[in-house]
């Protein structure tokens, strides 16, 4: 589904991602874990086209998207739920969702009502709040709105950047349950998390990112059992 | 003051106020999608009047105005595509300098094309002396044209922004540019569209007001200052508040004529602008929280 080869990207002169290679297969949950500043957000933003790669290649469903304008990438079926939710605060919940359906092409637009109903079924709280301004929702509700908005375009790959950050443990559990349900329904998820234990708990495979490089990769169980990973990311002290 | 005089001042205030409101809304539309103030906004109004007057030599009045509005919209699009689009992360100061430069450029071009004479469109109905009675006072029918067209534009813009999907996308672009891109919205096209819309409403206002206010190559500057005052007064980016603020400024100006000499009329809006910038920089109707989020 997604294949990245020798990717390099950064901000101006600052090189953040160094020679990253990874892949995501259809139907998988793949997680990227790493400390603050490791380059996780930069990696997702580069895939989403918000940051230009300086070298390397990103292929999505057998098509090169490395230099595709960011606004075209959702139409290929690759969407991102950004860090910090980024809902349209001054617009209603329903408007936010409808905007997520913007990436649907021509004829698929007829499915908008059905897709809307589907998100309301998956996130019932959004139905109750449909006419409310997104900025007035709680953090957890905003996260669900951001996820629902991304799902409105029936994507084949959903990238999520730290969906659990800043949420109460009970809500975090809900969010992870929804991600598992997404996979059960045939979706593919690329999940960036600092909450490494929870992420590896639901993922099929994982990559550990450190200062812009992939240092360890493998099946989620292996990573959970890996001594280095345990020491750095699964320590007894809870990683926020 | 007699009731009749009062109504006459009031109507004059509402007329100018609705023009200021349209100029302010033009500022707001571009500000909302780009975060920049387009100081060439007043020039769109001038172009709407001047082009209508020119096209009237070849076409009937409604067609001349329609063509003038379309041409001004094309100029708005061209400005955005030539001078704004290719800038990566333009600073506020740089944008201000660019738009002020553009306004000077357009004004000088207008001076070459139309000279420094005062031009005007004919009255849409009747002539300078025809009047109709409004609550006992006599006002020109053109005044009702100006107020009516400006009111219609406000209604149209509201419907456009609230009820159409393109309008919704423009608001999304204003609310959160990155999220809009992630939804697949080409934000650069939205920015172009905001210039086209602003140019269009400015030009239409410029055409309907031309019979009573006249059109000269340099009217844009004064209108931009008034419109900017109104935009700030209402709280930048808030278009309904701009209507209220526009009417307020127009009415204050109209009544001030009976208190201060006419020559000082323009000083009033500058004084209001300065006071607002010092006391309530987020506008009369805006919230300070929203103002804090904006870099201007
Ligand atoms: N907009 C930016 N401009 C410059 N440097 C940035 C920017 N965003 C992030 N960085 C830098 O890039 C590195 C990686 O950041 P990021 O991808 O956000 O990490 P993570 O998401 O893993 O916490 C950090 O060193 C950070 O300081
Ligand atoms: Mg991050």
Coordinates of C-alpha atoms and ligand atoms in Angstrom, one line a residue:
Chain A
X1 CA 0.0 0.0 0.0
X2 CA 2.7 2.5 1.1
X3 CA 6.4 2.1 0.4
X4 CA 9.0 4.6 1.3
X5 CA 12.6 4.4 0.1
X6 CA 15.6 6.4 1.4
X7 CA 13.5 9.3 2.3
X8 CA 15.2 12.6 3.4
X9 CA 13.3 15.7 4.4
X10 CA 13.5 18.6 6.8
X11 CA 12.9 22.3 7.3
X12 CA 15.1 24.6 5.3
X13 CA 18.6 23.7 6.0
X14 CA 17.7 21.4 8.9
X15 CA 17.7 17.8 7.9
X16 CA 15.3 15.9 10.1
X17 CA 14.6 12.6 8.3
X18 CA 17.6 10.6 7.3
X19 CA 17.4 7.8 4.9
X20 CA 14.1 6.4 6.0
X21 CA 12.7 3.2 4.4
X22 CA 9.5 1.6 5.4
X23 CA 6.3 0.1 4.1
X24 CA 2.7 -0.5 5.1
X25 CA 0.7 -3.4 3.7
X26 CA -3.0 -3.4 3.1
X27 CA -5.1 -4.2 6.2
X28 CA -2.2 -3.6 8.7
X29 CA -1.9 -1.3 11.6
X30 CA 1.7 -0.1 11.6
X31 CA 2.9 2.1 14.3
X32 CA 5.8 4.5 14.5
X33 CA 7.1 5.2 18.0
X34 CA 9.8 7.5 19.1
X35 CA 10.6 10.2 21.6
X36 CA 9.6 13.8 21.2
X37 CA 11.5 15.4 18.4
X38 CA 12.4 12.1 16.7
X39 CA 10.8 13.2 13.5
X40 CA 7.5 11.3 13.6
X41 CA 5.3 14.3 12.6
X42 CA 7.8 15.3 10.0
X43 CA 7.6 11.9 8.5
X44 CA 3.8 11.9 8.3
X45 CA 3.8 15.5 7.0
X46 CA 6.2 14.5 4.2
X47 CA 4.0 11.6 3.2
X48 CA 1.0 13.9 3.2
X49 CA 2.9 16.3 1.0
X50 CA 3.0 19.2 3.5
X51 CA 6.8 19.0 3.5
X52 CA 8.8 18.4 0.3
X53 CA 11.1 15.4 0.4
X54 CA 14.7 16.4 -0.5
X55 CA 15.4 12.9 -1.8
X56 CA 14.0 9.4 -1.8
X57 CA 10.7 8.1 -3.0
X58 CA 7.2 7.6 -1.6
X59 CA 5.0 5.2 -3.5
X60 CA 1.3 4.9 -2.6
X61 CA -0.7 2.1 -4.3
X62 CA 1.9 1.7 -7.0
X63 CA 1.9 5.4 -7.8
X64 CA 4.7 7.8 -6.9
X65 CA 3.4 10.7 -4.7
X66 CA 6.7 12.1 -3.6
X67 CA 6.2 15.4 -5.4
X68 CA 2.4 15.5 -5.6
X69 CA 0.8 18.7 -4.3
X70 CA -0.6 18.1 -0.8
X71 CA -4.1 18.9 -1.7
X72 CA -4.1 16.0 -4.3
X73 CA -3.0 13.3 -2.0
X74 CA -6.3 12.8 -0.1
X75 CA -7.9 12.1 -3.5
X76 CA -5.5 9.2 -4.0
X77 CA -6.9 7.7 -0.8
X78 CA -4.2 8.7 1.7
X79 CA -5.4 10.9 4.5
X80 CA -3.8 12.3 7.7
X81 CA -5.4 13.0 11.1
X82 CA -2.9 15.7 12.2
X83 CA -1.3 16.2 15.5
X84 CA -3.4 18.4 17.8
X85 CA -6.6 17.5 15.9
X86 CA -6.7 20.7 13.8
X87 CA -10.5 20.8 13.5
X88 CA -12.1 23.8 11.9
X89 CA -12.9 25.4 15.2
X90 CA -15.3 28.1 13.9
X91 CA -17.4 25.6 11.9
X92 CA -20.0 23.1 13.0
X93 CA -19.2 19.4 13.5
X94 CA -21.3 18.5 10.5
X95 CA -19.5 21.1 8.3
X96 CA -16.2 19.6 9.5
X97 CA -17.3 16.2 8.4
X98 CA -18.6 17.4 5.0
X99 CA -15.3 19.1 4.4
X100 CA -13.6 15.7 4.9
X101 CA -15.7 14.4 2.1
X102 CA -14.2 17.1 -0.2
X103 CA -11.6 14.6 -1.5
X104 CA -14.3 12.3 -3.0
X105 CA -14.3 12.4 -6.8
X106 CA -17.3 13.4 -8.9
X107 CA -19.8 10.6 -8.7
X108 CA -18.7 9.5 -5.2
X109 CA -20.1 12.8 -3.9
X110 CA -23.6 11.1 -4.0
X111 CA -22.4 8.9 -1.1
X112 CA -21.9 11.9 1.2
X113 CA -25.1 11.4 3.2
X114 CA -24.3 7.7 3.7
X115 CA -20.7 8.4 4.7
X116 CA -22.0 11.1 7.2
X117 CA -24.4 8.5 8.7
X118 CA -21.5 6.1 9.0
X119 CA -19.3 8.5 10.9
X120 CA -22.3 9.3 13.2
X121 CA -22.7 5.6 13.8
X122 CA -19.0 5.1 14.6
X123 CA -18.9 8.2 16.8
X124 CA -22.4 8.7 18.2
X125 CA -21.2 11.7 20.3
X126 CA -20.7 13.6 17.0
X127 CA -24.3 13.1 16.1
X128 CA -25.4 14.7 19.3
X129 CA -23.1 17.6 18.7
X130 CA -23.6 17.9 14.9
X131 CA -24.7 21.6 15.0
X132 CA -22.2 22.6 17.7
X133 CA -19.0 24.6 16.7
X134 CA -16.0 22.2 16.6
X135 CA -14.0 24.6 18.8
X136 CA -16.4 24.0 21.7
X137 CA -15.9 20.2 21.8
X138 CA -13.7 18.5 24.4
X139 CA -10.3 17.2 23.4
X140 CA -11.6 13.7 23.0
X141 CA -14.5 14.8 20.9
X142 CA -12.3 16.9 18.7
X143 CA -10.0 13.8 18.2
X144 CA -13.1 11.8 17.1
X145 CA -14.2 14.6 14.8
X146 CA -10.7 14.7 13.3
X147 CA -10.8 11.0 12.7
X148 CA -14.4 11.1 11.3
X149 CA -13.4 13.9 9.0
X150 CA -10.5 11.9 7.6
X151 CA -12.7 8.8 7.2
X152 CA -15.3 10.8 5.2
X153 CA -13.3 10.4 2.0
X154 CA -13.3 6.6 2.3
X155 CA -9.5 6.5 2.4
X156 CA -7.4 3.4 1.9
X157 CA -4.7 4.5 4.3
X158 CA -5.3 6.6 7.4
X159 CA -2.3 8.2 9.1
X160 CA -2.8 9.3 12.7
X161 CA -0.4 11.6 14.5
X162 CA -0.6 11.0 18.3
X163 CA -4.3 10.6 18.6
X164 CA -4.1 9.9 22.3
X165 CA -1.9 12.8 23.4
X166 CA -3.5 14.9 26.1
X167 CA -6.6 12.7 26.5
X168 CA -8.0 11.0 29.7
X169 CA -7.1 7.3 29.9
X170 CA -10.7 6.3 29.4
X171 CA -11.0 8.2 26.2
X172 CA -7.6 6.9 25.0
X173 CA -9.0 3.4 25.4
X174 CA -12.0 4.4 23.2
X175 CA -9.7 5.8 20.6
X176 CA -7.6 2.7 20.4
X177 CA -10.7 0.5 20.2
X178 CA -11.9 2.6 17.3
X179 CA -8.5 2.1 15.5
X180 CA -8.8 -1.7 16.0
X181 CA -12.3 -1.5 14.6
X182 CA -11.1 0.4 11.6
X183 CA -8.7 -2.5 10.8
X184 CA -11.5 -5.0 11.3
X185 CA -13.5 -3.1 8.7
X186 CA -10.6 -3.5 6.2
X187 CA -8.8 -0.1 6.7
X188 CA -5.1 0.4 6.8
X189 CA -3.7 2.5 9.6
X190 CA -0.3 4.2 10.1
X191 CA -0.2 5.2 13.7
X192 CA 2.3 7.6 15.3
X193 CA 2.3 7.4 19.0
X194 CA 4.3 8.3 22.1
X195 CA 2.2 5.9 24.1
X196 CA 4.3 3.0 22.8
X197 CA 2.9 0.3 24.9
X198 CA -0.7 0.9 23.8
X199 CA 0.3 1.4 20.2
X200 CA 2.3 -1.8 20.0
X201 CA -0.5 -3.6 21.8
X202 CA -2.8 -3.1 18.8
X203 CA -0.3 -2.9 16.0
X204 CA 0.8 -5.6 13.6
X205 CA 4.3 -4.1 13.1
X206 CA 6.2 -1.2 14.3
X207 CA 9.1 1.1 13.6
X208 CA 11.2 2.9 16.2
X209 CA 12.4 6.3 15.1
X210 CA 15.3 8.1 16.8
X211 CA 16.7 11.4 15.6
X212 CA 15.2 10.9 12.2
X213 CA 16.4 7.4 11.6
X214 CA 14.7 4.0 11.8
X215 CA 16.7 2.2 14.5
X216 CA 14.5 -0.9 15.1
X217 CA 11.7 -2.4 13.1
X218 CA 9.7 -5.6 13.3
X219 CA 6.5 -7.3 14.4
X220 CA 4.8 -5.6 17.3
X221 CA 5.3 -8.6 19.7
X222 CA 9.0 -8.6 18.9
X223 CA 9.3 -4.9 19.7
X224 CA 7.4 -5.3 22.9
X225 CA 9.9 -8.0 23.9
X226 CA 12.9 -6.1 22.7
X227 CA 15.2 -5.0 25.6
X228 CA 16.2 -1.7 24.0
X229 CA 12.6 -0.8 23.3
X230 CA 11.6 -1.7 26.8
X231 CA 14.3 0.4 28.3
X232 CA 13.7 3.4 26.2
X233 CA 10.0 3.5 25.5
X234 CA 8.2 1.0 27.8
X235 CA 9.9 1.9 31.1
X236 CA 8.0 1.8 34.3
X237 CA 7.7 5.6 34.3
X238 CA 4.7 6.3 32.1
X239 CA 5.5 8.2 28.9
X240 CA 3.2 11.1 28.3
Chain B
X1 CA -32.7 70.1 13.6
X2 CA -35.8 69.4 11.7
X3 CA -37.1 65.9 11.2
X4 CA -36.6 66.2 7.5
X5 CA -33.0 67.3 7.8
X6 CA -32.4 64.5 10.3
X7 CA -33.7 61.9 7.8
X8 CA -31.7 63.4 5.1
X9 CA -28.5 63.1 7.1
X10 CA -29.5 59.6 8.2
X11 CA -30.1 58.5 4.6
X12 CA -26.8 60.0 3.5
X13 CA -25.0 58.3 6.4
X14 CA -26.5 54.9 5.5
X15 CA -25.6 55.4 1.8
X16 CA -21.9 56.1 2.5
X17 CA -22.0 53.6 5.4
X18 CA -23.1 50.8 3.0
X19 CA -20.2 51.6 0.6
X20 CA -17.7 51.6 3.5
X21 CA -19.2 48.3 4.6
X22 CA -18.7 46.7 1.2
X23 CA -15.0 48.0 1.1
X24 CA -14.5 46.6 4.6
X25 CA -16.0 43.2 3.6
X26 CA -13.6 43.2 0.7
X27 CA -10.8 43.6 3.1
X28 CA -12.2 40.9 5.4
X29 CA -12.7 38.3 2.6
X30 CA -9.0 38.5 1.6
X31 CA -7.9 38.8 5.2
X32 CA -9.7 35.7 6.2
X33 CA -8.2 33.4 3.5
X34 CA -4.7 34.9 3.5
X35 CA -4.2 36.9 6.7
X36 CA -3.1 39.9 4.7
X37 CA -4.7 43.3 4.2
X38 CA -5.1 44.2 0.6
X39 CA -4.6 47.9 0.4
X40 CA -5.5 47.9 -3.3
X41 CA -9.1 47.2 -2.2
X42 CA -10.2 50.9 -2.8
X43 CA -8.8 50.7 -6.4
X44 CA -11.2 47.9 -7.2
X45 CA -14.0 50.4 -6.4
X46 CA -12.5 53.0 -8.6
X47 CA -12.0 50.5 -11.5
X48 CA -15.6 49.4 -11.2
X49 CA -16.8 53.0 -11.7
X50 CA -14.2 54.0 -14.4
X51 CA -14.6 50.9 -16.5
X52 CA -18.4 51.1 -16.4
X53 CA -18.2 54.7 -17.6
X54 CA -15.9 53.6 -20.4
X55 CA -18.0 50.6 -21.5
X56 CA -21.2 52.8 -21.4
X57 CA -20.0 54.3 -24.6
X58 CA -20.5 51.0 -26.4
X59 CA -23.0 49.1 -24.3
X60 CA -26.3 49.7 -22.4
X61 CA -25.9 50.5 -18.7
X62 CA -26.5 47.1 -17.2
X63 CA -24.2 45.4 -19.7
X64 CA -21.5 48.1 -19.1
X65 CA -21.6 47.6 -15.4
X66 CA -21.6 43.8 -15.7
X67 CA -18.6 43.9 -18.0
X68 CA -16.8 46.4 -15.7
X69 CA -17.4 44.1 -12.7
X70 CA -16.1 41.0 -14.7
X71 CA -13.0 42.9 -15.8
X72 CA -12.2 44.1 -12.3
X73 CA -12.6 40.5 -11.1
X74 CA -10.2 39.4 -13.8
X75 CA -7.8 42.1 -12.6
X76 CA -8.2 40.8 -9.0
X77 CA -7.4 37.3 -10.1
X78 CA -4.4 38.5 -12.1
X79 CA -3.0 40.5 -9.1
X80 CA -3.2 37.4 -7.0
X81 CA -1.7 35.1 -9.6
X82 CA 1.1 37.5 -10.5
X83 CA 2.1 39.0 -7.2
X84 CA 0.8 37.0 -4.3
X85 CA 0.6 33.3 -5.3
X86 CA 4.3 32.6 -5.7
X87 CA 5.3 34.1 -2.3
X88 CA 6.3 31.4 0.2
X89 CA 5.4 32.5 3.8
X90 CA 5.2 36.2 3.1
X91 CA 5.6 38.4 6.1
X92 CA 2.9 40.9 7.0
X93 CA 5.1 43.9 6.3
X94 CA 6.1 42.5 2.9
X95 CA 2.5 42.0 2.0
X96 CA 1.5 45.4 3.1
X97 CA 4.2 46.9 0.9
X98 CA 3.2 44.8 -2.1
X99 CA -0.5 45.8 -1.9
X100 CA 0.3 49.4 -1.3
X101 CA 2.6 49.3 -4.3
X102 CA -0.1 47.7 -6.4
X103 CA -2.6 50.4 -5.4
X104 CA -0.2 53.1 -6.5
X105 CA 0.4 51.2 -9.7
X106 CA -3.3 50.9 -10.5
X107 CA -4.0 54.5 -9.6
X108 CA -1.2 55.8 -11.9
X109 CA -2.4 53.6 -14.7
X110 CA -5.9 55.0 -14.1
X111 CA -4.5 58.6 -14.2
X112 CA -2.9 57.8 -17.6
X113 CA -6.1 56.2 -19.1
X114 CA -8.8 58.4 -17.7
X115 CA -6.9 61.6 -16.7
X116 CA -7.5 63.5 -13.5
X117 CA -11.1 64.6 -14.5
X118 CA -14.1 63.7 -12.5
X119 CA -16.2 61.2 -14.3
X120 CA -19.6 59.7 -13.4
X121 CA -22.2 57.3 -14.6
X122 CA -25.7 58.7 -15.4
X123 CA -28.4 58.2 -12.7
X124 CA -29.9 54.8 -13.1
X125 CA -33.4 56.3 -12.8
X126 CA -34.3 59.9 -13.5
X127 CA -31.5 62.5 -13.0
X128 CA -29.8 64.7 -10.4
X129 CA -32.9 66.5 -9.5
X130 CA -35.4 63.6 -9.3
X131 CA -36.3 62.6 -5.8
X132 CA -38.7 60.3 -4.0
X133 CA -40.2 60.8 -0.6
X134 CA -38.8 58.8 2.3
X135 CA -40.5 59.5 5.6
X136 CA -41.2 63.1 4.6
X137 CA -37.7 63.8 3.3
X138 CA -36.8 63.9 -0.3
X139 CA -33.9 61.6 -1.4
X140 CA -32.5 60.6 -4.8
X141 CA -33.5 57.2 -6.1
X142 CA -29.9 56.5 -6.8
X143 CA -29.4 56.5 -3.0
X144 CA -31.8 53.6 -2.8
X145 CA -29.9 51.8 -5.6
X146 CA -26.7 52.1 -3.6
X147 CA -28.3 50.9 -0.3
X148 CA -30.2 48.2 -2.1
X149 CA -27.3 46.8 -4.1
X150 CA -25.0 46.9 -1.1
X151 CA -27.6 45.1 1.0
X152 CA -28.1 42.5 -1.7
X153 CA -24.4 41.9 -1.9
X154 CA -24.2 41.3 1.8
X155 CA -27.1 38.8 1.6
X156 CA -25.5 37.1 -1.4
X157 CA -22.2 36.8 0.3
X158 CA -23.8 35.3 3.4
X159 CA -25.7 32.7 1.4
X160 CA -22.5 32.0 -0.6
X161 CA -20.3 31.5 2.5
X162 CA -22.9 29.6 4.6
X163 CA -24.8 27.5 2.1
X164 CA -22.5 26.6 -0.8
X165 CA -19.7 24.0 -0.7
X166 CA -17.2 26.5 -2.3
X167 CA -18.1 29.0 0.4
X168 CA -17.7 26.4 3.0
X169 CA -14.3 25.5 1.6
X170 CA -13.2 29.2 1.7
X171 CA -14.3 29.4 5.4
X172 CA -12.3 26.2 6.1
X173 CA -9.3 27.7 4.4
X174 CA -9.7 30.7 6.7
X175 CA -10.3 28.6 9.8
X176 CA -7.3 26.3 9.4
X177 CA -5.2 26.4 6.3
X178 CA -3.3 23.2 7.0
X179 CA -6.4 21.2 7.8
X180 CA -8.0 22.5 4.6
X181 CA -5.1 21.2 2.6
X182 CA -5.4 17.8 4.4
X183 CA -9.0 17.7 3.3
X184 CA -7.9 18.0 -0.3
X185 CA -8.8 21.7 -0.7
X186 CA -6.5 23.6 -3.0
X187 CA -6.0 26.6 -0.8
X188 CA -4.2 28.6 -3.5
X189 CA -7.4 28.6 -5.6
X190 CA -9.4 29.7 -2.6
X191 CA -7.0 32.7 -2.2
X192 CA -7.5 33.6 -5.9
X193 CA -11.2 33.3 -5.5
X194 CA -11.1 35.6 -2.5
X195 CA -9.4 38.2 -4.6
X196 CA -12.0 37.7 -7.4
X197 CA -14.9 38.1 -4.9
X198 CA -13.4 41.2 -3.2
X199 CA -12.7 42.8 -6.6
X200 CA -16.2 42.0 -7.8
X201 CA -18.1 43.4 -4.8
X202 CA -15.8 46.5 -4.8
X203 CA -16.4 47.1 -8.5
X204 CA -20.2 46.8 -8.3
X205 CA -20.3 49.2 -5.3
X206 CA -18.0 51.5 -7.4
X207 CA -20.5 51.5 -10.3
X208 CA -23.7 52.1 -8.4
X209 CA -22.2 54.9 -6.3
X210 CA -20.6 56.6 -9.3
X211 CA -23.7 58.8 -10.1
X212 CA -23.8 60.4 -6.7
X213 CA -20.2 60.3 -5.5
X214 CA -18.4 60.6 -8.9
X215 CA -15.4 58.7 -9.9
X216 CA -11.9 60.0 -10.1
X217 CA -8.6 58.1 -10.5
X218 CA -7.6 58.6 -6.8
X219 CA -10.8 57.9 -4.9
X220 CA -9.5 54.5 -3.9
X221 CA -7.1 55.8 -1.3
X222 CA -9.8 57.5 0.7
X223 CA -12.2 54.6 0.4
X224 CA -9.5 52.2 1.5
X225 CA -8.9 54.2 4.7
X226 CA -12.6 54.4 5.4
X227 CA -13.0 50.7 4.7
X228 CA -10.0 49.8 6.7
X229 CA -11.3 51.9 9.7
X230 CA -14.6 50.0 9.4
X231 CA -13.0 46.6 9.1
X232 CA -10.9 47.3 12.3
X233 CA -13.9 48.8 14.0
X234 CA -15.9 45.7 13.4
X235 CA -13.1 43.4 14.3
X236 CA -11.0 42.2 11.3
X237 CA -12.5 39.3 9.5
X238 CA -16.0 39.7 10.8
X239 CA -18.2 40.7 7.9
X240 CA -21.6 41.2 9.7
X241 CA -19.9 43.4 12.2
X242 CA -18.4 45.3 9.3
X243 CA -21.9 46.2 8.1
X244 CA -22.8 47.6 11.6
X245 CA -19.5 49.4 11.8
X246 CA -19.8 50.8 8.3
X247 CA -23.3 52.2 8.9
X248 CA -22.0 53.6 12.2
X249 CA -19.1 55.4 10.6
X250 CA -21.3 56.7 7.7
X251 CA -23.9 58.1 10.1
X252 CA -21.3 59.7 12.3
X253 CA -19.8 61.3 9.3
X254 CA -23.1 62.5 8.0
X255 CA -24.2 64.1 11.2
X256 CA -20.8 65.6 11.9
X257 CA -21.4 67.9 9.0
X258 CA -23.8 69.9 11.2
X259 CA -21.1 70.2 13.9
X260 CA -17.7 70.4 12.3
X261 CA -16.7 72.0 9.0
X262 CA -16.9 69.7 6.0
X263 CA -13.1 69.8 5.5
X264 CA -12.7 67.9 8.8
X265 CA -15.1 65.1 7.8
X266 CA -12.3 62.8 6.7
X267 CA -10.4 63.4 9.9
X268 CA -13.2 61.8 11.8
X269 CA -12.6 58.3 10.5
X270 CA -8.8 58.7 11.0
X271 CA -9.5 59.8 14.6
X272 CA -11.8 56.8 15.1
X273 CA -9.2 54.5 13.6
X274 CA -6.5 55.7 15.9
X275 CA -8.7 55.5 19.0
X276 CA -9.8 52.0 18.1
X277 CA -6.3 50.8 17.5
X278 CA -5.2 52.2 20.9
X279 CA -8.2 51.2 22.9
X280 CA -9.8 48.1 21.3
X281 CA -7.5 46.7 18.6
X282 CA -9.8 43.7 18.2
X283 CA -12.7 45.9 17.3
X284 CA -16.0 46.9 18.9
X285 CA -17.5 43.5 18.2
X286 CA -14.5 41.2 18.1
X287 CA -13.2 39.2 21.0
X288 CA -9.7 39.8 22.3
X289 CA -9.1 36.0 22.2
X290 CA -9.6 35.9 18.5
X291 CA -7.5 39.0 18.0
X292 CA -4.7 37.3 19.9
X293 CA -4.6 34.5 17.4
X294 CA -4.0 36.8 14.5
X295 CA -0.6 38.2 13.8
X296 CA -1.9 41.5 12.6
Ligands
LIG1 N1 8.2 23.8 11.5 C1 9.4 23.4 11.9 N2 10.5 24.2 11.6 C2 11.7 23.8 11.9 N3 12.0 22.7 12.6 C3 11.0 21.9 13.0 C4 9.7 22.2 12.6 N4 8.9 21.2 13.1 C5 9.7 20.3 13.7 N5 11.0 20.7 13.6 C6 12.1 20.0 14.2 O1 12.2 18.8 13.6 C7 12.5 17.8 14.5 C8 11.5 16.7 14.5 O2 10.2 17.2 14.9 P1 8.9 16.4 14.8 O3 8.8 15.7 13.5 O4 7.8 17.3 15.2 O5 9.1 15.3 16.0 P2 8.0 14.4 16.7 O6 6.7 14.5 16.0 O7 8.6 13.0 16.6 O8 7.9 14.8 18.1 C9 12.6 18.4 15.8 O9 14.0 18.6 16.1 C10 12.0 19.8 15.7 O10 12.6 20.7 16.4
LIG2 MG1 4.9 15.1 16.6

